[in-house]
Every structure is written in structure tokens, then in C-alpha cells.
CSV table of C-alpha atoms in Angstrom, one decimal:
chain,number,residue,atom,x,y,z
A,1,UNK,CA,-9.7,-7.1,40.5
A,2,UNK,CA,-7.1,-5.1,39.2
A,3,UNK,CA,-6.5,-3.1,35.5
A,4,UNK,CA,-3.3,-4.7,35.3
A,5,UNK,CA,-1.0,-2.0,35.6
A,6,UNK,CA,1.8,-2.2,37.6
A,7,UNK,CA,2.1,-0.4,40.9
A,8,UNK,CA,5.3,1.6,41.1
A,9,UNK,CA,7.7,0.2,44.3
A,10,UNK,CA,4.9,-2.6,44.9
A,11,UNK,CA,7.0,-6.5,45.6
A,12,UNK,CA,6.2,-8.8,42.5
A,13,UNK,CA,3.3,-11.1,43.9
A,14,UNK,CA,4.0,-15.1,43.5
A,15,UNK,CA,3.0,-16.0,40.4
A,16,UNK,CA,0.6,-18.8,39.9
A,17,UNK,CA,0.8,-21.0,36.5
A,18,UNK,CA,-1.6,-23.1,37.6
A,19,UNK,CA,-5.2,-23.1,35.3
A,20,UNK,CA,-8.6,-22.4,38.1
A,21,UNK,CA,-12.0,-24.0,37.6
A,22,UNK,CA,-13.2,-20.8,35.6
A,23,UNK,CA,-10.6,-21.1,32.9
A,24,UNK,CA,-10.8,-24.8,32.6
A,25,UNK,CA,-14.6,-24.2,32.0
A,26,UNK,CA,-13.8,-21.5,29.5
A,27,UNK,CA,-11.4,-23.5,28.0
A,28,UNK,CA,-13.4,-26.3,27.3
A,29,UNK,CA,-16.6,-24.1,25.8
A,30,UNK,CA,-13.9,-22.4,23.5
A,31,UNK,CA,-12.9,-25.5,22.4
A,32,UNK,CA,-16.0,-27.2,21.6
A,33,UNK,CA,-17.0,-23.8,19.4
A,34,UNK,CA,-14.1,-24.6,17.8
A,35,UNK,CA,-14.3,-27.7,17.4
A,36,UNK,CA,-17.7,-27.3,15.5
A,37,UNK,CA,-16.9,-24.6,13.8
A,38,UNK,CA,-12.8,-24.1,13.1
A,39,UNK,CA,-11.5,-27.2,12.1
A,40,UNK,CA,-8.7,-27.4,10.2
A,41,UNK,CA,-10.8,-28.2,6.4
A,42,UNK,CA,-12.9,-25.3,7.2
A,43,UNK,CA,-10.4,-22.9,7.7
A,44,UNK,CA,-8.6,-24.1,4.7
A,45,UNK,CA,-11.9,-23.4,2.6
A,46,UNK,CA,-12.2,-19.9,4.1
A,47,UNK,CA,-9.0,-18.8,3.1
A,48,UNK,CA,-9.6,-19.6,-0.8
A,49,UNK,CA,-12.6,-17.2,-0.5
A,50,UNK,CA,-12.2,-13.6,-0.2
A,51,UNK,CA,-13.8,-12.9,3.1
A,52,UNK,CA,-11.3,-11.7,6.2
A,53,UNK,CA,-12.4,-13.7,8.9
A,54,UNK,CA,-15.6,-16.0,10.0
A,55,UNK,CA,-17.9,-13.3,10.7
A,56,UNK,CA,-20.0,-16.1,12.5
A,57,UNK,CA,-17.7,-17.7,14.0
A,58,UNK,CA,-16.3,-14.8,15.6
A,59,UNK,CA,-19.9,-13.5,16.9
A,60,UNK,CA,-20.3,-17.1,18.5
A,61,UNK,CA,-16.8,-16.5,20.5
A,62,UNK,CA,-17.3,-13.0,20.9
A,63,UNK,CA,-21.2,-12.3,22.1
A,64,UNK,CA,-22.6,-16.0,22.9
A,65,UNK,CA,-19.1,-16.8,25.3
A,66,UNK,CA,-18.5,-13.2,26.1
A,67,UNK,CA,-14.7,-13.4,25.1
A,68,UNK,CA,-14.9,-10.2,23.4
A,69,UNK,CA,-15.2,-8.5,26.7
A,70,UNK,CA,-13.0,-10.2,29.0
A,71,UNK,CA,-10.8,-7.3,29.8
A,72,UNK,CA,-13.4,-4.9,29.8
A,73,UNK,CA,-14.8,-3.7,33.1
A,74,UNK,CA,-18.1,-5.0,33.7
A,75,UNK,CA,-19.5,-1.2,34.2
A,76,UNK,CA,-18.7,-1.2,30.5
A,77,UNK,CA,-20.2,-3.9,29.4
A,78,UNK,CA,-17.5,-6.6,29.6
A,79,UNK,CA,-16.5,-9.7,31.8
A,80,UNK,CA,-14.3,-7.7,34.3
A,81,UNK,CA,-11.6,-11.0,33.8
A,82,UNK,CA,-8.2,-10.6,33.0
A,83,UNK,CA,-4.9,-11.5,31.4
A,84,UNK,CA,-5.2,-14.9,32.3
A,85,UNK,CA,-8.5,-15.5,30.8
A,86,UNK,CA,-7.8,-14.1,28.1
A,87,UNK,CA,-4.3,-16.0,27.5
A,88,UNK,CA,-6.8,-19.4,27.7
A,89,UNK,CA,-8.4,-18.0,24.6
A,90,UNK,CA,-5.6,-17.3,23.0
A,91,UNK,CA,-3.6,-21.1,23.8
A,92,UNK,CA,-7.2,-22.2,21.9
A,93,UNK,CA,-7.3,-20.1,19.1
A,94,UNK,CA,-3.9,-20.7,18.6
A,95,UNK,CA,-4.5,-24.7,18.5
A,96,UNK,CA,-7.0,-23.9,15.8
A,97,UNK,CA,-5.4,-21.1,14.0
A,98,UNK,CA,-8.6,-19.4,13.9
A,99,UNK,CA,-9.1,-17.0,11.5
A,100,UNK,CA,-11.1,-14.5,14.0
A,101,UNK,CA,-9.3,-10.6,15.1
A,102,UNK,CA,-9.2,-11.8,18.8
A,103,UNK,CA,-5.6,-10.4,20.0
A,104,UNK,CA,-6.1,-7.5,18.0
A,105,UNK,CA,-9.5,-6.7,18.7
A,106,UNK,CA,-10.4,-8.0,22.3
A,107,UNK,CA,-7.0,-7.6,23.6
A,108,UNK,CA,-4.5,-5.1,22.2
A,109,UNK,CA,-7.5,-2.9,21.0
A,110,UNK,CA,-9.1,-2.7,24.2
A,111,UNK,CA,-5.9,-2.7,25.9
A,112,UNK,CA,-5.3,0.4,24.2
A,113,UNK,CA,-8.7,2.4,25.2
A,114,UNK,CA,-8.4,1.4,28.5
A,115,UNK,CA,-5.1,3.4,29.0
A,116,UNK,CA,-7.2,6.1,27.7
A,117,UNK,CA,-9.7,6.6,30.9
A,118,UNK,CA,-13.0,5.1,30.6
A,119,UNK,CA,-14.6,7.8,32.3
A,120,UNK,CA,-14.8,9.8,28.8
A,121,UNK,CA,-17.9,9.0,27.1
A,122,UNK,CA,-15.7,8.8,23.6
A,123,UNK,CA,-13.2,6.3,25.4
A,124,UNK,CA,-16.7,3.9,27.2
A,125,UNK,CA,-19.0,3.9,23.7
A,126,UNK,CA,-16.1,2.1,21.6
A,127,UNK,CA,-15.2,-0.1,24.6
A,128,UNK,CA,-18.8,-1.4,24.8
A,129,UNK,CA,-19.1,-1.9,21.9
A,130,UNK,CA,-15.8,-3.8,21.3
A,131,UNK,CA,-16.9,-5.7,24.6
A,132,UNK,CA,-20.3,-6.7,22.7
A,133,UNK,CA,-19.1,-7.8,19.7
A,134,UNK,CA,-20.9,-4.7,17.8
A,135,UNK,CA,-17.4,-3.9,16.2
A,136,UNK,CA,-14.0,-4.9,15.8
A,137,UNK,CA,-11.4,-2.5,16.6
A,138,UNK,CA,-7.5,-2.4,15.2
A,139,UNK,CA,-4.1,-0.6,16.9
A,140,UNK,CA,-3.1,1.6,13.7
A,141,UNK,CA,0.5,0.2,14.2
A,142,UNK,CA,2.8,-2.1,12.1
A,143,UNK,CA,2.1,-6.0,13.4
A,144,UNK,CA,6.0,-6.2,14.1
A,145,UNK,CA,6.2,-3.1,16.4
A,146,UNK,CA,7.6,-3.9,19.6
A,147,UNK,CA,6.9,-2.8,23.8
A,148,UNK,CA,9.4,-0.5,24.4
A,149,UNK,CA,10.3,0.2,21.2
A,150,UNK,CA,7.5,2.7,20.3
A,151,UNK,CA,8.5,4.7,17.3
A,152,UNK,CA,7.4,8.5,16.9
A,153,UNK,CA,4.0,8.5,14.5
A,154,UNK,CA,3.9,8.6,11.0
A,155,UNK,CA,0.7,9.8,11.3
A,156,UNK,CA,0.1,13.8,11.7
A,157,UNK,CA,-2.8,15.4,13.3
A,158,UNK,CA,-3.9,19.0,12.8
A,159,UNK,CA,-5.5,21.1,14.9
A,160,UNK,CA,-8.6,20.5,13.6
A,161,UNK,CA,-8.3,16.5,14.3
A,162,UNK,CA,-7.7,15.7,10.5
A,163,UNK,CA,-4.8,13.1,10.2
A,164,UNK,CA,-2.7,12.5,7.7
A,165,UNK,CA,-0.2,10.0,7.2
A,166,UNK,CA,0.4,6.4,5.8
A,167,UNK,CA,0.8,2.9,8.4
A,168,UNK,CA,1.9,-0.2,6.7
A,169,UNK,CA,1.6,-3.9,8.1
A,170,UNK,CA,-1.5,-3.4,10.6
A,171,UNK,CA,-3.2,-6.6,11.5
A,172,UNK,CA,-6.4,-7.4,10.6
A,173,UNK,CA,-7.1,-3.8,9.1
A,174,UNK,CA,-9.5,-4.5,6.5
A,175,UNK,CA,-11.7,-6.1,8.8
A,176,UNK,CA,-11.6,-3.4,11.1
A,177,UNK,CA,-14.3,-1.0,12.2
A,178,UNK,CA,-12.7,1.2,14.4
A,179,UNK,CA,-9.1,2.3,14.1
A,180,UNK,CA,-7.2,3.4,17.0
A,181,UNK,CA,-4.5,5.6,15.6
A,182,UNK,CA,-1.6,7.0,17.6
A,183,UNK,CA,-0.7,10.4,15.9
A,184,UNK,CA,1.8,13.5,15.8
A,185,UNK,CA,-0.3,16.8,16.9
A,186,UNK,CA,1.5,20.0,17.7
A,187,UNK,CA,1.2,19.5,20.8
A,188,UNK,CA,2.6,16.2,21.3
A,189,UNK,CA,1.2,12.3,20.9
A,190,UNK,CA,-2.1,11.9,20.9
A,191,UNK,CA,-4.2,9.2,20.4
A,192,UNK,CA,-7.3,9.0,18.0
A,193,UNK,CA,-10.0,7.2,17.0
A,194,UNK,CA,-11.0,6.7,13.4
A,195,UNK,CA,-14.0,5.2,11.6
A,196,UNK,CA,-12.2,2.5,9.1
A,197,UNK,CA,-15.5,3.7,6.8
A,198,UNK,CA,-14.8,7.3,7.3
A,199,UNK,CA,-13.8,9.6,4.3
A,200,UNK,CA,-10.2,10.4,3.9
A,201,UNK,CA,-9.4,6.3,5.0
A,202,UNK,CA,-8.3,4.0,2.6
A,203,UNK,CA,-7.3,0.3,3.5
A,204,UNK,CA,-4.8,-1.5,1.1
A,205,UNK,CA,-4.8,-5.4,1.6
A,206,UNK,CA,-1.8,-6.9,0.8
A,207,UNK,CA,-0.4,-11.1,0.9
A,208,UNK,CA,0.6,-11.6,4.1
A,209,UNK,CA,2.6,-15.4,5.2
A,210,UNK,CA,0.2,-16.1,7.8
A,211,UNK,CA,-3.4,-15.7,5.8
A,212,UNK,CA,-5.3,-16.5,8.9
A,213,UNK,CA,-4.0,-13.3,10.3
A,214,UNK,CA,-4.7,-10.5,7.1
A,215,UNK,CA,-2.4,-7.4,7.0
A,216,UNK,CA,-3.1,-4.3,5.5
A,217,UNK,CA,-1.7,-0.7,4.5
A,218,UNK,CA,-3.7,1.6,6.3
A,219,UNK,CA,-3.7,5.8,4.6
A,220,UNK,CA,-4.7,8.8,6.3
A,221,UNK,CA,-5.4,11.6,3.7
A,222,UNK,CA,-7.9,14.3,5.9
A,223,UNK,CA,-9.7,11.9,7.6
A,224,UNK,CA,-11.9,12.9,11.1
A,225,UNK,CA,-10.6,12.0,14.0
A,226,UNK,CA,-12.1,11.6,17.5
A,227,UNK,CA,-9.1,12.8,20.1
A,228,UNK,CA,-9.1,10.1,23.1
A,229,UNK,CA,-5.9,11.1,24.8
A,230,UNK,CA,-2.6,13.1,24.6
A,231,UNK,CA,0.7,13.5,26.0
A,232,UNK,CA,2.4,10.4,27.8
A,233,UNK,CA,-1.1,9.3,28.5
A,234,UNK,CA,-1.7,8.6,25.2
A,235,UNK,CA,1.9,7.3,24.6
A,236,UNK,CA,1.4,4.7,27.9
A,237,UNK,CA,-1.9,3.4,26.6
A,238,UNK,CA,-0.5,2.0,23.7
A,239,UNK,CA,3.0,1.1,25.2
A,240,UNK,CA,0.6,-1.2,28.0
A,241,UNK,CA,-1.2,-2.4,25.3
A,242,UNK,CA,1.6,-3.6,23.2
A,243,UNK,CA,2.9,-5.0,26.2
A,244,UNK,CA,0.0,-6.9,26.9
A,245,UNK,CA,-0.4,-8.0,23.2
A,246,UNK,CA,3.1,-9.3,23.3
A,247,UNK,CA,2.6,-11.3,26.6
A,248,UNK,CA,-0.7,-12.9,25.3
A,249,UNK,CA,0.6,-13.7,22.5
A,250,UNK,CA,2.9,-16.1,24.1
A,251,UNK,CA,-0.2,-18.1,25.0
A,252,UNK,CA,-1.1,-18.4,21.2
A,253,UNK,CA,2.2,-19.7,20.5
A,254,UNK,CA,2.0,-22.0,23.2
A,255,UNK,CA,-1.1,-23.1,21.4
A,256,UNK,CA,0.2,-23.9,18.6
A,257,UNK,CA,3.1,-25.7,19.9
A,258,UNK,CA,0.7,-27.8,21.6
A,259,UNK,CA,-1.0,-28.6,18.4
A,260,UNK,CA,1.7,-29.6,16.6
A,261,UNK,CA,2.8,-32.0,19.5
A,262,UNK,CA,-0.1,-34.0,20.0
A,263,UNK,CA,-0.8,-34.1,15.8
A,264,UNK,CA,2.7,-35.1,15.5
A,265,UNK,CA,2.4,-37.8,17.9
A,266,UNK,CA,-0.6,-39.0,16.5
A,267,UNK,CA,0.4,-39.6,13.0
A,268,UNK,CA,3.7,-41.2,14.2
A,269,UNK,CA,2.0,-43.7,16.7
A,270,UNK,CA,-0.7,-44.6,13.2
A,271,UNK,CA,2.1,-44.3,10.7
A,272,UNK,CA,4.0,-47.8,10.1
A,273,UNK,CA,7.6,-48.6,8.3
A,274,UNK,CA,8.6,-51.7,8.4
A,275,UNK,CA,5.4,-53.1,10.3
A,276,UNK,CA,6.0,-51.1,13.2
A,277,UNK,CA,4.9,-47.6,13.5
A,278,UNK,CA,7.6,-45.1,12.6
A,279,UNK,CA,6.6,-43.1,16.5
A,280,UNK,CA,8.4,-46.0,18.0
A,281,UNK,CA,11.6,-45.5,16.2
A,282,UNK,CA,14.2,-44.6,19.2
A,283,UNK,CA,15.3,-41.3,16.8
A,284,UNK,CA,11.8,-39.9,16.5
A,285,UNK,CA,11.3,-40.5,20.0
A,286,UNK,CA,14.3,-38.2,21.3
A,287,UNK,CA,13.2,-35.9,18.6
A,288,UNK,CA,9.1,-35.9,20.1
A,289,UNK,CA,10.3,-35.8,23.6
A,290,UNK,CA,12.9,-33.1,23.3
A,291,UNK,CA,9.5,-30.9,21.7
A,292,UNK,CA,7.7,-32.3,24.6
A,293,UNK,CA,10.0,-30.0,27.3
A,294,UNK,CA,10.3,-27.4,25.3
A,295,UNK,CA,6.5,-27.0,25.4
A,296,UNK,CA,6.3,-27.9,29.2
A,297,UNK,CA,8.4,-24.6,29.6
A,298,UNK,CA,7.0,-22.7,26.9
A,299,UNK,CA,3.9,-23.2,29.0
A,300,UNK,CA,5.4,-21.9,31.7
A,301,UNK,CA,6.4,-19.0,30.7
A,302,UNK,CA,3.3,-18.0,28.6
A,303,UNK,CA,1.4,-18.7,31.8
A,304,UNK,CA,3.7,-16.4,34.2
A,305,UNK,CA,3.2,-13.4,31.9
A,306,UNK,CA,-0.5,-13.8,31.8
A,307,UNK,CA,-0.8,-14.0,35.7
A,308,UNK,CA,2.2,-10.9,35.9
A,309,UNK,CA,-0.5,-9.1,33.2
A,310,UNK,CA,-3.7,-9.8,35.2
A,311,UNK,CA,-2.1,-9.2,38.8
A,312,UNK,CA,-0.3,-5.8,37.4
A,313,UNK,CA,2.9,-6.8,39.3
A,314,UNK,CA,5.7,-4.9,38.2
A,315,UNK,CA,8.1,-7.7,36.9
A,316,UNK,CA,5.5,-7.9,33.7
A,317,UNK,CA,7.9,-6.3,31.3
A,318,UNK,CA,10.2,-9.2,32.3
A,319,UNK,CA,7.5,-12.0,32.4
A,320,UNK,CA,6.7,-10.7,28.5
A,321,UNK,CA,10.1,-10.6,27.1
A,322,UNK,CA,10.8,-13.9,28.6
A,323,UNK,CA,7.7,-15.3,27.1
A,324,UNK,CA,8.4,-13.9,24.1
A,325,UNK,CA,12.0,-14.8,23.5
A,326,UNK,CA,11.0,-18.7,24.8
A,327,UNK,CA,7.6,-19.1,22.9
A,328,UNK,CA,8.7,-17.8,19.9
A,329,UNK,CA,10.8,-19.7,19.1
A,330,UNK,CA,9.1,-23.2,20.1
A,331,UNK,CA,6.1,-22.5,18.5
A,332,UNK,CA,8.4,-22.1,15.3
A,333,UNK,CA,11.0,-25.4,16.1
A,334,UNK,CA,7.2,-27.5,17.1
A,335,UNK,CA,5.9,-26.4,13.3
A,336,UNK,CA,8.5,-27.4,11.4
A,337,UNK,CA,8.7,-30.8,13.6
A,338,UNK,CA,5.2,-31.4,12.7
A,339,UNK,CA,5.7,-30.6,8.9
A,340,UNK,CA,8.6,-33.0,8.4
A,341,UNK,CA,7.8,-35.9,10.6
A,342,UNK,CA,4.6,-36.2,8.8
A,343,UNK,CA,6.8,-36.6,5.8
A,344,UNK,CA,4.9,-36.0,2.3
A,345,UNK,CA,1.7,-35.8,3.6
A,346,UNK,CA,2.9,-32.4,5.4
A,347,UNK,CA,4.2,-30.7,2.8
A,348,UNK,CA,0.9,-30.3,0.9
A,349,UNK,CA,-2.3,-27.4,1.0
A,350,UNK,CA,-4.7,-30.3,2.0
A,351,UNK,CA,-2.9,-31.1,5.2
A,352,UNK,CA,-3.5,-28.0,7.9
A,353,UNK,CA,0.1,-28.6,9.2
A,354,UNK,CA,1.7,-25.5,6.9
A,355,UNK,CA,-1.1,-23.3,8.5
A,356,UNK,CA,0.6,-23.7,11.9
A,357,UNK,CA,3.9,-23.2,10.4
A,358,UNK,CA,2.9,-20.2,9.1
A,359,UNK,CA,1.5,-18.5,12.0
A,360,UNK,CA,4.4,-19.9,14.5
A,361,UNK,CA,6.6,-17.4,11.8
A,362,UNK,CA,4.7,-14.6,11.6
A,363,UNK,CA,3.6,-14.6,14.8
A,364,UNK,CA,7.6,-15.0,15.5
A,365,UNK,CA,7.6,-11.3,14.2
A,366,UNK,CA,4.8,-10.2,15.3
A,367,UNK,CA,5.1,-7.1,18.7
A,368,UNK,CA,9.1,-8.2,18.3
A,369,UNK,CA,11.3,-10.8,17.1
A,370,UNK,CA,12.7,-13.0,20.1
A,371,UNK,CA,16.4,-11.1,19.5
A,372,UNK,CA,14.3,-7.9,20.1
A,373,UNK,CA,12.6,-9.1,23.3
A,374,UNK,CA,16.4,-10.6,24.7
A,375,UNK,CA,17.5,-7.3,24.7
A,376,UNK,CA,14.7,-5.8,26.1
A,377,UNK,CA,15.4,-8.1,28.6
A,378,UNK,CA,19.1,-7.5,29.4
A,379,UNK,CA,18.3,-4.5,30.1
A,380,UNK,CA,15.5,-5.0,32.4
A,381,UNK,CA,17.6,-7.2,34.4
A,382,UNK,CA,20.7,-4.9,33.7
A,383,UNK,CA,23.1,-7.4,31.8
A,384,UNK,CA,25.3,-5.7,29.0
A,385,UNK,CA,24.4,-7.3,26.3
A,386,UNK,CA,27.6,-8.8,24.1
């Protein structure tokens, strides 16, 4: 088993896209849960009420499944899995467009306090309990901030470890228990942990495009914070957990893609014009089976930057920004393929096809646009860009 760092001068192991026994089986008991519980109708009701996220839902996926604590070392509570575990969620919440704070939570979250050293009792107590489901824990970050492109904090910590400061865009912040807050102290960047209930926090919730995925503006005036690392410690934890959020994310895109495929191939094979159905129309087929190999290598790629994650080889900063600058973009082109070939039908509230839409473009934002990841890339592979 391995925490998914990369080993400095270690070869790149072969990758392996290929799905074991263990993730098909947790594949499958994802996807019944959601199934029962996530389908398209019922997440279209949630979102006309005011609550963030399925609260049942996600203790089903996060204590009875144990998905919560995938990446978490089993000392700690967790699975002891990795990356590529926790990308199989992610394809599956990403077919449903589940409303639940999984990649922020389970993955970037944890990510995060793992960079920190569980070895600290104030780094193992959150990490247990984000492994049991207990509480839900948030990157105090902007949704669109990149790997690699780490900006210095707005937030400012005094000595004292009251922080002050003002971070727009986080994802899923009002639903939040714990906020992880990367901060400015004299000394340098630190890393801190926040109660989202504490004095001196105050959550803003604001319209995002995606409303299966809430944003909020998070402000900082004097409240407590627990110090959980400083220096480039604390810097590298939440670079390495951007970086794995970005790769995982691939693997929700990929779901979504996916979704969009098979729905889009369904209605067109039961849809008829001119007493034939419309699917067998030589046009639509080109169009379908173009999609098609765009998701085969979306697939691909998602899956090679899970395994590069889990196996800590040292080309993951390439696997992600490949993923990201591929998946990205499919997950968009397989949306708005599935809006318009289901003509009328798919431009309405009652048909879940805009839901997809929406989260293949905010998640097209989301830890870097694809242009941001293509450059990250040329440089990694040391090609001027133009």
C-alpha cells in the first residue's frame, strides 16, 4: 500500500487501466445505492428545497459502504484503498450527479490532512472522523484553483491562531463542518483547521451553475484556529491534494460522459421520424459514434491518473493534466450531445439531461480549465508553449 506520493528519481510503474474484482464489486453496491436513492426525479426535487445535499443519502455511501474512508489509513479508521477506488466512486456519482460533498470531503479534504502527518492527534481526530462519516470536511480554497498554481492566502493568521480573511467560490462550504484553511502567518504558510460553527465564521451561499455542487463565500473575522502544519509542509499538503482532486475528478467527468452516451442512445434507438427511429439515421450515427471514442479515451485517461495517484509514481502530475485537459472537455461536448439529440424534450427542467450539462461546465472549471492544465503540461514535458 502506498500514500500516493511520488517517490523522487523512482521509474514510473506500468500503469494498469484495467477495473479488479474489488472495484467492480464496489461499483456495483455504489450503483444500486444510487440507483434507489439518486435518481434523476429525486435529485431534481432536492434541488427546489433548500437543503445542501441528501444527508441520508450521503450517510448510506459514506458509513454503510465505507467510501468516506477510502483513502484513509485503516489505523485511522478508514479503508486503507486508494486513488483508484476512489475514482470508481467518482465515474458513479458522476453518472448520477449526486448531490453528496464526496470529492470535496472524502477526497480533496482528506487529501489535504494527510499531507499534514497523521501522527498529530489534531491531524488523526478530524481524519477519523471524516473517514466515519461523523463530519464533512471542505479545502477553504476557490473551486477553480488549480495544482501548481497555488496562490499566496488571502487568509491571515496571527500569532495567536485567529484568522482573518475573506475566500470566495469554496465548494460545498455551507455544508461543511470542518474547514481546512490554508493561511498567511508571520512565519510563513500554515495550514489550519476551523470549526464551520465556530465564532468569527460566516458562510455566504451564493447561485452557483451546477446546483448539485453548492458554492459559498467563506469570511474569517477572528475566528480560532487549530494549527495542523506550516512551512512547505503545509504548502505540499494542499498542492497533493489539489492534485489528487484534479485527477479524480477526471473520473467524474468520465461519468458523466458515460451517462450522456448510453441516455442518448436510448432515446434515439425509442424515438421514431418517419417510422423508423431517428438513432438509425446515418447522421446521428457518426455523431453517437464519434462520442463513443471520445469516451473510450476519456476512460483512459481518467483511469491512468487514478492508478499514477494510487501507485505514487512520479509521472502523476502528467497523468492529471492529461486527464484533465481530455475529460474536460468530453464530459462538456457528451452533454450538450445529449441535450440536443433529445430535441425538445431536453431542453426542459423535467428532463435531468441539463443537470449533466451543468456539472460537465462547472466541473470544466473546476481545480483548472483544460487551457490551464495544457500548460501545466508543456511544461512538465518541456514543450514551449506557442
Amino acid at each position: 500500500m502506498t500514500d500516493g506520493t511520488p517517490r523522487p528519481g523512482a521509474p514510473a510503474p506500468d500503469p494498469d487501466l484495467l477495473y479488479s474484482e474489488e472495484e467492480e464489486a464496489l461499483r456495483a453496491a455504489v450503483r444500486s445505492l444510487l440507483a434507489d436513492r439518486s435518481a434523476p426525479a429525486t435529485v431534481l426535487a432536492g434541488l427546489e428545497s433548500d437543503v445542501a445535499y441528501d444527508t441520508g443519502l450521503w450517510q448510506a455511501l459514506a458509513t454503510e459502504i465505507g467510501t468516506a474512508g477510502l483513502l484513509v489509513p485503516e489505523k485511522l479508521g478508514g479503508q486503507g484503498a486508494s486513488a483508484r477506488e476512489a475514482a470508481v466512486v467518482l465515474e458513479e456519482l458522476g453518472r448520477s450527479v449526486a448531490p453528496v460533498p464526496y470529492l470535496t470531503s472524502a477526497v480533496i479534504a482528506v487529501t489535504a490532512l494527510l499531507g499534514c502527518g497523521a501522527d498529530s492527534a489534531d491531524v488523526a481526530a478530524p481524519l477519523a472522523a471524516l473517514a466515519a462519516g461523523r463530519t464533512v470536511g471542505a479545502l477553504a480554497l476557490p473551486l477553480p484553483t488549480a495544482p501548481g498554481a497555488l496562490p499566496d492566502p488571502v487568509v491571515r493568521a496571527a500569532t495567536d491562531g485567529t484568522l482573518t480573511g475573506r475566500v470566495t467560490s469554496v465548494a460545498d462550504a455551507a455544508s461543511a463542518e470542518l474547514l481546512l484553511v490554508p493561511a498567511q502567518c508571520p512565519d510563513g504558510p500554515a495550514l489550519y483547521a476551523v470549526e464551520a460553527a465556530a465564532d468569527g465564521v460566516r458562510t455566504e451561499t451564493v447561485t452557483p451553475l451546477d446546483l448539485t455542487r453548492p458554492l459559498g463565500h467563506l469570511t474569517f473575522d477572528g475566528a480560532h484556529g487549530r494549527l495542523l502544519a506550516t512551512g512547505d509542509r503545509a504548502r505540499a499538503a494542499v498542492e497533493r491534494a489539489l492534485l489528487t482532486g484534479a485527477g479524480l475528478l477526471a473520473s467524474e467527468q468520465l461519468g458523466v460522459a458515460e451517462w450522456c452516451l448510453a441516455e442518448t442512445v436510448r432515446h434515439t434507438a425509442e424515438r421514431t421520424q418517419f417510422g423508423r427511429p431517428v438513432g438509425s439515421f446515418q447522421a446521428l450515427k457518426h455523431r453517437m459514434a464519434a462520442l463513443w471514442l471520445d469516451v473510450a479515451s476519456a476512460r483512459a485517461a481518467a483511469r491512468y491518473a487514478a492508478d499514477a495517484l494510487a501507485a505514487g509514481s512520479p509521472d502523476a502530475p502528467v497523468a492529471v493534466a492529461v486527464a484533465q485537459a481530455y475529460c474536460a472537455p468530453v464530459a462538456v461536448r457528451a452533454a450538450e450531445e445529449c441535450v440536443q439529440l433529445h430535441g425538445g424534450i431536453g431542453m426542459t427542467w423535467e428532463h435531468p439531461a441539463h443537470l449533466f450539462l451543468k456539472r460537465a461546465k462547472s466541473d470544466e472549471l473546476a481545480l483548472g480549465s483544460p487551457g490551464r492544465h495544457r500548460d501545466a503540461l508543456a511544461g512538465l514535458v518541456g514543450i514551449d508553449a506557442p
